[in-house]
mmCIF file of C-alpha atoms in Angstrom:
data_model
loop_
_atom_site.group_PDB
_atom_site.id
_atom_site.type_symbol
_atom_site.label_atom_id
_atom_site.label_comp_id
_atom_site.label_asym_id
_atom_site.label_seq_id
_atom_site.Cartn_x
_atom_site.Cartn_y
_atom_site.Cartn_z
ATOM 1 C CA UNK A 1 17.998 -3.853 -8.364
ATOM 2 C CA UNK A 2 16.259 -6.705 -6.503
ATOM 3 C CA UNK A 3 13.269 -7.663 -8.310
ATOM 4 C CA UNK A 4 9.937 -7.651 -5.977
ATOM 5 C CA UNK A 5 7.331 -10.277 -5.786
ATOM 6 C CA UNK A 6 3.489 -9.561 -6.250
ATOM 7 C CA UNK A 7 0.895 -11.401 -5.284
ATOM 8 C CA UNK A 8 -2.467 -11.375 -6.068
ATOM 9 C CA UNK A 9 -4.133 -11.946 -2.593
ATOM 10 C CA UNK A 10 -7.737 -10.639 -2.709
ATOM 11 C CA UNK A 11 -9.898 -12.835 -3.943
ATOM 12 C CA UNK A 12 -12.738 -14.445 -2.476
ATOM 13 C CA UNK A 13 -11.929 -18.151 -2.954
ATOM 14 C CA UNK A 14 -15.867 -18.598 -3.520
ATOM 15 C CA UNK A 15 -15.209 -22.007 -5.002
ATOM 16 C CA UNK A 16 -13.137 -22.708 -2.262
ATOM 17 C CA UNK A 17 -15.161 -21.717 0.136
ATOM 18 C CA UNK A 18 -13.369 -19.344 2.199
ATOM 19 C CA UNK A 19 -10.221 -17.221 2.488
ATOM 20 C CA UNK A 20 -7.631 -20.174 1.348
ATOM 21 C CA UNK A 21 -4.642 -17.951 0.931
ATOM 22 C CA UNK A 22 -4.943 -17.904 4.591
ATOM 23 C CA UNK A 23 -5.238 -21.080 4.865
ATOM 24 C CA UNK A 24 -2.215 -23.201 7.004
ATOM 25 C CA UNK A 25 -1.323 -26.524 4.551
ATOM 26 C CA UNK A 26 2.208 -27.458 5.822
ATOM 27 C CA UNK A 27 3.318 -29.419 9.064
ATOM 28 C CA UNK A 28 3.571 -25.441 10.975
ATOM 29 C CA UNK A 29 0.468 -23.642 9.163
ATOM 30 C CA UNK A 30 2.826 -22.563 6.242
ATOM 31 C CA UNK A 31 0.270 -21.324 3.867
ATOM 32 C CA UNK A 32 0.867 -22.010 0.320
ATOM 33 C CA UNK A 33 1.997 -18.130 -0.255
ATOM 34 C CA UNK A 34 4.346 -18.639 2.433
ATOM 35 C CA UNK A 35 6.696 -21.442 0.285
ATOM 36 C CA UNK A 36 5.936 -19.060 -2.841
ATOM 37 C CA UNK A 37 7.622 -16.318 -0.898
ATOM 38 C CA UNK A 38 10.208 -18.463 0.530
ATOM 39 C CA UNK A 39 11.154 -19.724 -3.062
ATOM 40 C CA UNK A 40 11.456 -15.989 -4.316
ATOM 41 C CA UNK A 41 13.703 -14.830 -1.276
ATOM 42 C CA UNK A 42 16.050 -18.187 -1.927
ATOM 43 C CA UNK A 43 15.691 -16.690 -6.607
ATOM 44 C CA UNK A 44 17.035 -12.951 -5.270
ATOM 45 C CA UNK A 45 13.213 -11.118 -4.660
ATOM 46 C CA UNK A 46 14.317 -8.150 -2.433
ATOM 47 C CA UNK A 47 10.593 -7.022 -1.634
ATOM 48 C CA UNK A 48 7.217 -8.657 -1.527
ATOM 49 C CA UNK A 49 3.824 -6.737 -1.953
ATOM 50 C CA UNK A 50 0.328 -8.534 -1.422
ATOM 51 C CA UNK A 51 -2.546 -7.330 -2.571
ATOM 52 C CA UNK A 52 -5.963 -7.750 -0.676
ATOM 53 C CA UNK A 53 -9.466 -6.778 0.712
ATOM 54 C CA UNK A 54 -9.683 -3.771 3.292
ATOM 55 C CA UNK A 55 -12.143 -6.263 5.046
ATOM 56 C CA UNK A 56 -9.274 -8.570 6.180
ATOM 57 C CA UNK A 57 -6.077 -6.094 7.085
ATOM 58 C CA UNK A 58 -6.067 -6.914 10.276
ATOM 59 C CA UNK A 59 -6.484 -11.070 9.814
ATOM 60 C CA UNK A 60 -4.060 -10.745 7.104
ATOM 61 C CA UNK A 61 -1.139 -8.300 9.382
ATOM 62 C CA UNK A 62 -1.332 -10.872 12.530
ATOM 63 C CA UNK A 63 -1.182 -14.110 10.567
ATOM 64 C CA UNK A 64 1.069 -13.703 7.744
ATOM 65 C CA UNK A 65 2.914 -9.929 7.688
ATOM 66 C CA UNK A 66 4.107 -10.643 11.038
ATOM 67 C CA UNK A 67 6.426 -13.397 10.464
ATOM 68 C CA UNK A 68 8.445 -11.565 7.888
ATOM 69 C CA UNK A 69 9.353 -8.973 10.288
ATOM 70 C CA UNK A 70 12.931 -8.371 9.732
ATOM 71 C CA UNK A 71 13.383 -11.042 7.166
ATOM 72 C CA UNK A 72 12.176 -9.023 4.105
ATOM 73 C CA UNK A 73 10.825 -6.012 2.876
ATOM 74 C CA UNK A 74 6.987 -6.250 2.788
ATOM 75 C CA UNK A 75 4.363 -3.581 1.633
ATOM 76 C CA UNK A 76 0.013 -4.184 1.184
ATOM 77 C CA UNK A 77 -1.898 -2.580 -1.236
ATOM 78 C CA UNK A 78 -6.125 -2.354 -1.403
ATOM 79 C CA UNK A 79 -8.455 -3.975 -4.293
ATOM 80 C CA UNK A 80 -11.800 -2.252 -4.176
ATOM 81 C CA UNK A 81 -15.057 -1.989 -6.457
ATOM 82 C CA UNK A 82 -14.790 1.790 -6.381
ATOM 83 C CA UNK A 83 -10.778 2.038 -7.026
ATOM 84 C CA UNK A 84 -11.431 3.750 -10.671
ATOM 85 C CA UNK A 85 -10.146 6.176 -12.842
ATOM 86 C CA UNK A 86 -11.553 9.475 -12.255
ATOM 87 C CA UNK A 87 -14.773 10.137 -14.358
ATOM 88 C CA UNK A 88 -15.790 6.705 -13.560
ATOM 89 C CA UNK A 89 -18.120 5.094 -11.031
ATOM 90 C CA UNK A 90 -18.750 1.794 -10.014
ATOM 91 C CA UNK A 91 -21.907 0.163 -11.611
ATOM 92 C CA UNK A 92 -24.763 -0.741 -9.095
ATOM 93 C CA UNK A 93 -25.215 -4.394 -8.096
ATOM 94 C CA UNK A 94 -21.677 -5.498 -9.131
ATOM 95 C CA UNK A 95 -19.820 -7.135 -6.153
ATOM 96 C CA UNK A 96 -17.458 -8.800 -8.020
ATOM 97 C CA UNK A 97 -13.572 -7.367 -8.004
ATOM 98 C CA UNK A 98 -12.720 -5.668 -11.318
ATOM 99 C CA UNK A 99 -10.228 -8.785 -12.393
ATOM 100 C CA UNK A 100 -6.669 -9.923 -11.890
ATOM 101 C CA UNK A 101 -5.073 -6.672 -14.031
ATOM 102 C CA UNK A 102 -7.055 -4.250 -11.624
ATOM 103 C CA UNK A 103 -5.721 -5.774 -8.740
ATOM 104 C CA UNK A 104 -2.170 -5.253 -10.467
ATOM 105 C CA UNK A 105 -2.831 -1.732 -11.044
ATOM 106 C CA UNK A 106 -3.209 -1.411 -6.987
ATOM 107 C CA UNK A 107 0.527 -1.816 -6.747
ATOM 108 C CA UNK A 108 1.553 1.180 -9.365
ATOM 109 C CA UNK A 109 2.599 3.416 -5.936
ATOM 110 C CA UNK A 110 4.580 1.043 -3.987
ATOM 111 C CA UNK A 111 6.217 -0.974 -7.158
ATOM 112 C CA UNK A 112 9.091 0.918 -8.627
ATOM 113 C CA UNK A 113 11.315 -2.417 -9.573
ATOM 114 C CA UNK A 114 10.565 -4.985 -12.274
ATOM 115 C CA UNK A 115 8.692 -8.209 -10.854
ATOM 116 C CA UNK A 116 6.772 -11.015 -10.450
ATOM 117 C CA UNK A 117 3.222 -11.100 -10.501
ATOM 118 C CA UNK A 118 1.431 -14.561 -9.163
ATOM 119 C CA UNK A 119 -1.443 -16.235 -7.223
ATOM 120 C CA UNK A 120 -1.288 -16.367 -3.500
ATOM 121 C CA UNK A 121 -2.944 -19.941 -3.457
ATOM 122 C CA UNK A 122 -1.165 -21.341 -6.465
ATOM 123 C CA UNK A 123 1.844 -23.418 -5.417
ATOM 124 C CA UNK A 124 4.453 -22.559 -8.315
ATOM 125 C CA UNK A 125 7.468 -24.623 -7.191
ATOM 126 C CA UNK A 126 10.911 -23.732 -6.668
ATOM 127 C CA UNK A 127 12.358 -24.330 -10.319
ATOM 128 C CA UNK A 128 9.576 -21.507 -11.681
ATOM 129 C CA UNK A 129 10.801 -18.808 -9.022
ATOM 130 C CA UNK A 130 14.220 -19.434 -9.564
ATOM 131 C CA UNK A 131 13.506 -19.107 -13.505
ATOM 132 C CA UNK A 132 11.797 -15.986 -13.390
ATOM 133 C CA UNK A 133 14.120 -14.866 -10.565
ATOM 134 C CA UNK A 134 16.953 -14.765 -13.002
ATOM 135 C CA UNK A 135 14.929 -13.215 -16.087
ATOM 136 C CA UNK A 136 14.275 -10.242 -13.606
ATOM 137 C CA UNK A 137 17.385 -9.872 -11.897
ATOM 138 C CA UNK A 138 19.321 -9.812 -15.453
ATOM 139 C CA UNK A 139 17.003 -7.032 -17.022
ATOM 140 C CA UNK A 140 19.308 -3.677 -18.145
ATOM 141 C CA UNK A 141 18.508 -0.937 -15.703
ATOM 142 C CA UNK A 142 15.623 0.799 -17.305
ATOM 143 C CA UNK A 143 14.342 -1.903 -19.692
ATOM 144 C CA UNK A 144 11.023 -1.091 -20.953
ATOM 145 C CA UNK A 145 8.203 -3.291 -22.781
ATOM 146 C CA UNK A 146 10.862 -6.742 -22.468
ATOM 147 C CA UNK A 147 7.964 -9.135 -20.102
ATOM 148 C CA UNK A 148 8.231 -13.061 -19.286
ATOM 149 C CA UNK A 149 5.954 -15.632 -18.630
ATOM 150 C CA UNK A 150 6.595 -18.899 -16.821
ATOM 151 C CA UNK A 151 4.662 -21.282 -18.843
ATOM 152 C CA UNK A 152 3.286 -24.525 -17.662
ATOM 153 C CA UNK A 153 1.831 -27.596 -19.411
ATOM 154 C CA UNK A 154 -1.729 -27.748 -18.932
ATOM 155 C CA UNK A 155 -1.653 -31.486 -18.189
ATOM 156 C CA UNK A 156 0.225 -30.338 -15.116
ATOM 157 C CA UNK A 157 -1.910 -28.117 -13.760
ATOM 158 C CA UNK A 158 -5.677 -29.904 -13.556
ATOM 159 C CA UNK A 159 -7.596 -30.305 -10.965
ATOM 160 C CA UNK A 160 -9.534 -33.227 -10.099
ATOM 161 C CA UNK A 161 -11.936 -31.903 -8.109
ATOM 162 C CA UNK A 162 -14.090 -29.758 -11.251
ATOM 163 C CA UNK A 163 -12.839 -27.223 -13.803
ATOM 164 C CA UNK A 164 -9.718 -24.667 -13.741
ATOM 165 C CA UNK A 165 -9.307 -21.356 -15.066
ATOM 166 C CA UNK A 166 -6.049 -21.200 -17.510
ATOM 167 C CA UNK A 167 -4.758 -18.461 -20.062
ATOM 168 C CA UNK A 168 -4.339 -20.662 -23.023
ATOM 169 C CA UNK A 169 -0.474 -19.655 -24.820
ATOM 170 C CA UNK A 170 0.837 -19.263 -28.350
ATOM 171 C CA UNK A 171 4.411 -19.185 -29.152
ATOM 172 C CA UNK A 172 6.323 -18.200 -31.903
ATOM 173 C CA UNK A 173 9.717 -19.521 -33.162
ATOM 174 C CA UNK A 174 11.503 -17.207 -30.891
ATOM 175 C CA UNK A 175 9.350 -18.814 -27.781
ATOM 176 C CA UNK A 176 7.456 -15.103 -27.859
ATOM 177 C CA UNK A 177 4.232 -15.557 -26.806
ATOM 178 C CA UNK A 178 1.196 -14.747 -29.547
ATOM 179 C CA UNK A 179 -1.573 -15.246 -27.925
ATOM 180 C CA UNK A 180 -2.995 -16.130 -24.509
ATOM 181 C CA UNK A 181 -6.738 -16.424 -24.339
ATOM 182 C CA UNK A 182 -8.184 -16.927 -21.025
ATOM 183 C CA UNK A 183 -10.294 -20.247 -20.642
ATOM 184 C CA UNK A 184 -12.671 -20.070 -17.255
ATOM 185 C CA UNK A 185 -13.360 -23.757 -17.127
ATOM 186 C CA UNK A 186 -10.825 -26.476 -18.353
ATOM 187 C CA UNK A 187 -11.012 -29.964 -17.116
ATOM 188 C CA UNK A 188 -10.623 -33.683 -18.295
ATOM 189 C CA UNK A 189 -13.731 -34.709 -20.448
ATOM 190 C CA UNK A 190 -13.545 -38.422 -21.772
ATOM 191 C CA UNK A 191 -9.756 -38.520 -21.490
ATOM 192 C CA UNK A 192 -9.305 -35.372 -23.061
ATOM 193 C CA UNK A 193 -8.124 -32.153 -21.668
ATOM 194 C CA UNK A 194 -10.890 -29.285 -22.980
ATOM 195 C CA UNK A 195 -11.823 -26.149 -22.465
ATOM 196 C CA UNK A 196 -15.434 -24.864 -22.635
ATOM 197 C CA UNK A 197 -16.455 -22.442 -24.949
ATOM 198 C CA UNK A 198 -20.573 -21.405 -25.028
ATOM 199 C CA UNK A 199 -22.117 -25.658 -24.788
ATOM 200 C CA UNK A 200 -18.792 -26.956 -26.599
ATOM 201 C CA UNK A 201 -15.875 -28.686 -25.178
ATOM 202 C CA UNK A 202 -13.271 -27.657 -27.639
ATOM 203 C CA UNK A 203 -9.590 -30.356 -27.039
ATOM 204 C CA UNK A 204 -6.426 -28.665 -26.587
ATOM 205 C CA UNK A 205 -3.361 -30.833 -26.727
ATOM 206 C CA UNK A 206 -1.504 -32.400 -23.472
ATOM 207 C CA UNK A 207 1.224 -30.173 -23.309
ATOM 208 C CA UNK A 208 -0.091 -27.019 -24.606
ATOM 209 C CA UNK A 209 1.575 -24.066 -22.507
ATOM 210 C CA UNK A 210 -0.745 -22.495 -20.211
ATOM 211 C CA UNK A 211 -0.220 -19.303 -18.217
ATOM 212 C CA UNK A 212 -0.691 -19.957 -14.545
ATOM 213 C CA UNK A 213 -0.466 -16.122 -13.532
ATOM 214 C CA UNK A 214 2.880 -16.364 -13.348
ATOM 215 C CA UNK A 215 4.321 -12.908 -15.134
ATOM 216 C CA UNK A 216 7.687 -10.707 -15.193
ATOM 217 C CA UNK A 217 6.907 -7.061 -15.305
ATOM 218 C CA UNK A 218 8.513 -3.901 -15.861
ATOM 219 C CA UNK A 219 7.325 -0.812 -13.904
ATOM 220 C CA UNK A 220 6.240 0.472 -16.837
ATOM 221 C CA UNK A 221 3.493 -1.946 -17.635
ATOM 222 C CA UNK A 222 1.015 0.017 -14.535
ATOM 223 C CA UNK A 223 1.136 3.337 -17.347
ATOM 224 C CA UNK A 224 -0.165 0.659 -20.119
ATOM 225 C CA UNK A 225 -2.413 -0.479 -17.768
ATOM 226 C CA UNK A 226 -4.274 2.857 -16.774
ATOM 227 C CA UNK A 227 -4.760 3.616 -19.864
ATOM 228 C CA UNK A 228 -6.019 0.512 -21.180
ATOM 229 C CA UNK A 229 -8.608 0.126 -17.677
ATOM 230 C CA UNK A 230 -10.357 3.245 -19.223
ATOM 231 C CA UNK A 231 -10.806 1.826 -22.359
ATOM 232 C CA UNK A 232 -12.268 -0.822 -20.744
ATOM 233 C CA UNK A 233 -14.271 0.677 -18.787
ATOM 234 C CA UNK A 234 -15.864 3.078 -21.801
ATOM 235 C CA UNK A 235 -17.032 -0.009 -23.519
ATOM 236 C CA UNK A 236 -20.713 -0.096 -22.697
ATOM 237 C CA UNK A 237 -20.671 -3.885 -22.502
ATOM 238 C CA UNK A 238 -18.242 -4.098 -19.573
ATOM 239 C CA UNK A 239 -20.289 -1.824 -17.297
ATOM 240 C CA UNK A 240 -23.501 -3.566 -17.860
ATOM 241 C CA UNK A 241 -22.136 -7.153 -17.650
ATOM 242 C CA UNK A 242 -21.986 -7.077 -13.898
ATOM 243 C CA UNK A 243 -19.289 -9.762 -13.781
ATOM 244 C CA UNK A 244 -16.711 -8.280 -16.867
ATOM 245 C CA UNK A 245 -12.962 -8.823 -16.128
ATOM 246 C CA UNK A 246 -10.130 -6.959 -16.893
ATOM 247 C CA UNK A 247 -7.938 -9.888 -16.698
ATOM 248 C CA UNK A 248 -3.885 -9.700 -17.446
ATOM 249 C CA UNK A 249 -4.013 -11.295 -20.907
ATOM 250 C CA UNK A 250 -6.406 -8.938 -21.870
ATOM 251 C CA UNK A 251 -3.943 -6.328 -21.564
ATOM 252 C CA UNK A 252 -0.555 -8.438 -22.481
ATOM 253 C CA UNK A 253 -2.365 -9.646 -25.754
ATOM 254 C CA UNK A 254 -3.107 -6.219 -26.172
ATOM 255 C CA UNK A 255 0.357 -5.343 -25.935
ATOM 256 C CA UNK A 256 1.429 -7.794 -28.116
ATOM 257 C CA UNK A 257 -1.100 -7.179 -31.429
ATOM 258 C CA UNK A 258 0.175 -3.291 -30.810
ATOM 259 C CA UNK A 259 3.336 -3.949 -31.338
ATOM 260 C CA UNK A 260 4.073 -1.996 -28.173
ATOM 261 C CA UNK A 261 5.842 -5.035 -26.039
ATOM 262 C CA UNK A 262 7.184 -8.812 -25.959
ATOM 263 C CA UNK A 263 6.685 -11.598 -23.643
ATOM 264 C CA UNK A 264 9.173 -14.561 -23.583
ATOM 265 C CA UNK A 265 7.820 -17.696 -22.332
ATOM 266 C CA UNK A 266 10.284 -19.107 -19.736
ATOM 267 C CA UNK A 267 10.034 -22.640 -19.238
ATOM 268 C CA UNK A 268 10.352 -24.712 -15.744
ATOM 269 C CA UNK A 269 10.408 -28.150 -14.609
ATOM 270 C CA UNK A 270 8.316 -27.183 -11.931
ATOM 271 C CA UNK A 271 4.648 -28.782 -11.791
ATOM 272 C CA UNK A 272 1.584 -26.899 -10.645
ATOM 273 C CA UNK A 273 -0.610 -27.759 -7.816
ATOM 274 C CA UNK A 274 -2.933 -26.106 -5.748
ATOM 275 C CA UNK A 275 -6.442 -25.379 -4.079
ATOM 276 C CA UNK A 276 -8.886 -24.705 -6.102
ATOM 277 C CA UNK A 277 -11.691 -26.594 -4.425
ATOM 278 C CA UNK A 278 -11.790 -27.450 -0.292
ATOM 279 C CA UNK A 279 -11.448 -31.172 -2.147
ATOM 280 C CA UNK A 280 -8.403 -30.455 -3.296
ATOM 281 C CA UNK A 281 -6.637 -29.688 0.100
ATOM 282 C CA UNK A 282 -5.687 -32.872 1.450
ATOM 283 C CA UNK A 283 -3.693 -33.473 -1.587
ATOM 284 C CA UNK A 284 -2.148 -30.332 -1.770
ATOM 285 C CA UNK A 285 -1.311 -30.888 1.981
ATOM 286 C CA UNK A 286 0.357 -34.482 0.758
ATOM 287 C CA UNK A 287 2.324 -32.953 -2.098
ATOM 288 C CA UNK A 288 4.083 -30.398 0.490
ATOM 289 C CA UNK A 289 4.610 -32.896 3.115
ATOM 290 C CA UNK A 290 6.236 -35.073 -0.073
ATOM 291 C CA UNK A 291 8.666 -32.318 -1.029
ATOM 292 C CA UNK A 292 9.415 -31.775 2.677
ATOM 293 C CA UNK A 293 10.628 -35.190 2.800
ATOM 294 C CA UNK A 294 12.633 -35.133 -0.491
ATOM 295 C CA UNK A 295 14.572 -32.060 0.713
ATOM 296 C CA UNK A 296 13.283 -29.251 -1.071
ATOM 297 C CA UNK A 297 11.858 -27.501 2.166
ATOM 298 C CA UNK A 298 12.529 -27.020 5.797
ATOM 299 C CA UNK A 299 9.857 -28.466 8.174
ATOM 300 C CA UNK A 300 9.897 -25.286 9.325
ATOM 301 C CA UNK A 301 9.743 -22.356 6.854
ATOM 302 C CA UNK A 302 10.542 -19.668 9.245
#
């Protein structure tokens, strides 16, 4: 079975300041999505599911669903405040989305085959798709609790334009990851790579793995997830903090300290690069045109 790609699509690039997965970086208007989904096609993906905002369907259909027509199998799925488990009810005054595992959940009707969760606006490179391509596509039929996780070295994915949010990895001798704690703000602070944690900037070493939302799933993992988003939600704390996340490696590390599943850190030659900040466009539009030239792309994607 073809593995299917997932990507997270919704969010409101507020730093960015605007919708930047629509945004057209290569020599056509390729957005940076579209070479993600190109480099899954060319790893095996049979399928590819975004998920976004009601508010921009119809944008989203006429600029980017409608050149896939007849290329690939293509499905959209709806992050909202108010998509919650029955018995629960959004808290008023919170407008921001629920986190990067409730936009997951969103897919749990249309995704029925193991794959690939990532960032629409995170360019992931064609070594990392290929990698987790092949950890998918060689899964037993039926494999349950088994995940991956394309790690990347955090000195390869900065940006020089302010800080980056990065799940911060642990490994054991078997490359299983132990631990991935999400840091919101991570940048270069007198030479050093940090992240921030309350007023301190704490080091972490060069080539520390980080996760860049780059995640191999079994269908199974939307039941763990369900179950866990109530949880969640019944802690008092997360309903009154306006801005609580139910991010992914809340629920892998869960997961993991249960005992209930394993996730094998893949690793890739590919480097990370992307658009955090409007600053960092023209770069990111120079690093495409780059690869372009070496070979790895077509001018024209489709």
């Amino acid at each position: 079975m073809k593995p299917t790609l997932f990507l997270l699509a919704a969010g409101m690039g507020s730093r960015y300041g605007g919708l930047k997965q629509l945004d057209g970086l290569g020599p056509n208007g390729e957005t940076i999505m579209d070479y993600s989904i190109y480099d899954a096609i060319r790893a095996g993906f049979g399928k590819i599911v975004w998920v976004i905002r009601k508010d921009f369907e119809e944008q989203f259909r006429t600029q980017i669903l409608a050149k896939y027509e007849g290329k690939v199998e293509c499905e959209l799925c709806f992050q909202a405040l108010d998509s919650l488990p029955e018995g629960f009810t959004c808290p008023e005054g919170r407008v921001k989305p629920w986190g990067t595992n409730h936009a997951v959940l969103m897919g749990k009707d249309v995704v029925k085959e193991p794959f690939c969760v990532i960032n629409c606006d995170d360019f992931y490179g064609r070594d990392a798709f290929a990698t987790i391509g092949r950890y998918l596509l060689n899964l037993p039929e039926g494999t349950k609790n088994k995940y991956a996780m394309v790690g990347f070295r955090v000195c390869n994915t900065l940006s020089e334009n302010g800080t980056v949010a990065r799940g911060v990895c642990a490994t054991n001798e078997q490359n299983l990851l132990t631990d991935v704690v999400e840091r919101t703000a991570i940048q270069r602070v007198d030479g050093k790579i940090c992240y921030q944690e309350g007023e301190q900037w704490v080091p972490v070493e060069e080539n520390a793995p980080v996760s860049m939302n780059m995640w191999g799933f079994t269908p199974d993992y939307f039941q763990y997830s369900e179950e866990y988003f109530k949880e969640f939600l019944s802690d008092p704390k997360n309903m009154e903090n306006l801005k609580a996340e139910f991010f992914i490696p809340l629920m892998v590390n869960k997961l993991i300290n249960d005992g209930t599943a394993t996730v094998e850190v893949l690793d890739t030659t590919s480097k990370w690069f992307g658009v955090t900040y409007a600053a960092d466009r023209p770069d990111t539009v120079a690093r495409i045109q780059a690869l372009i030239d070496a070979g790895e792309y077509p001018k024209k994607l489709w």
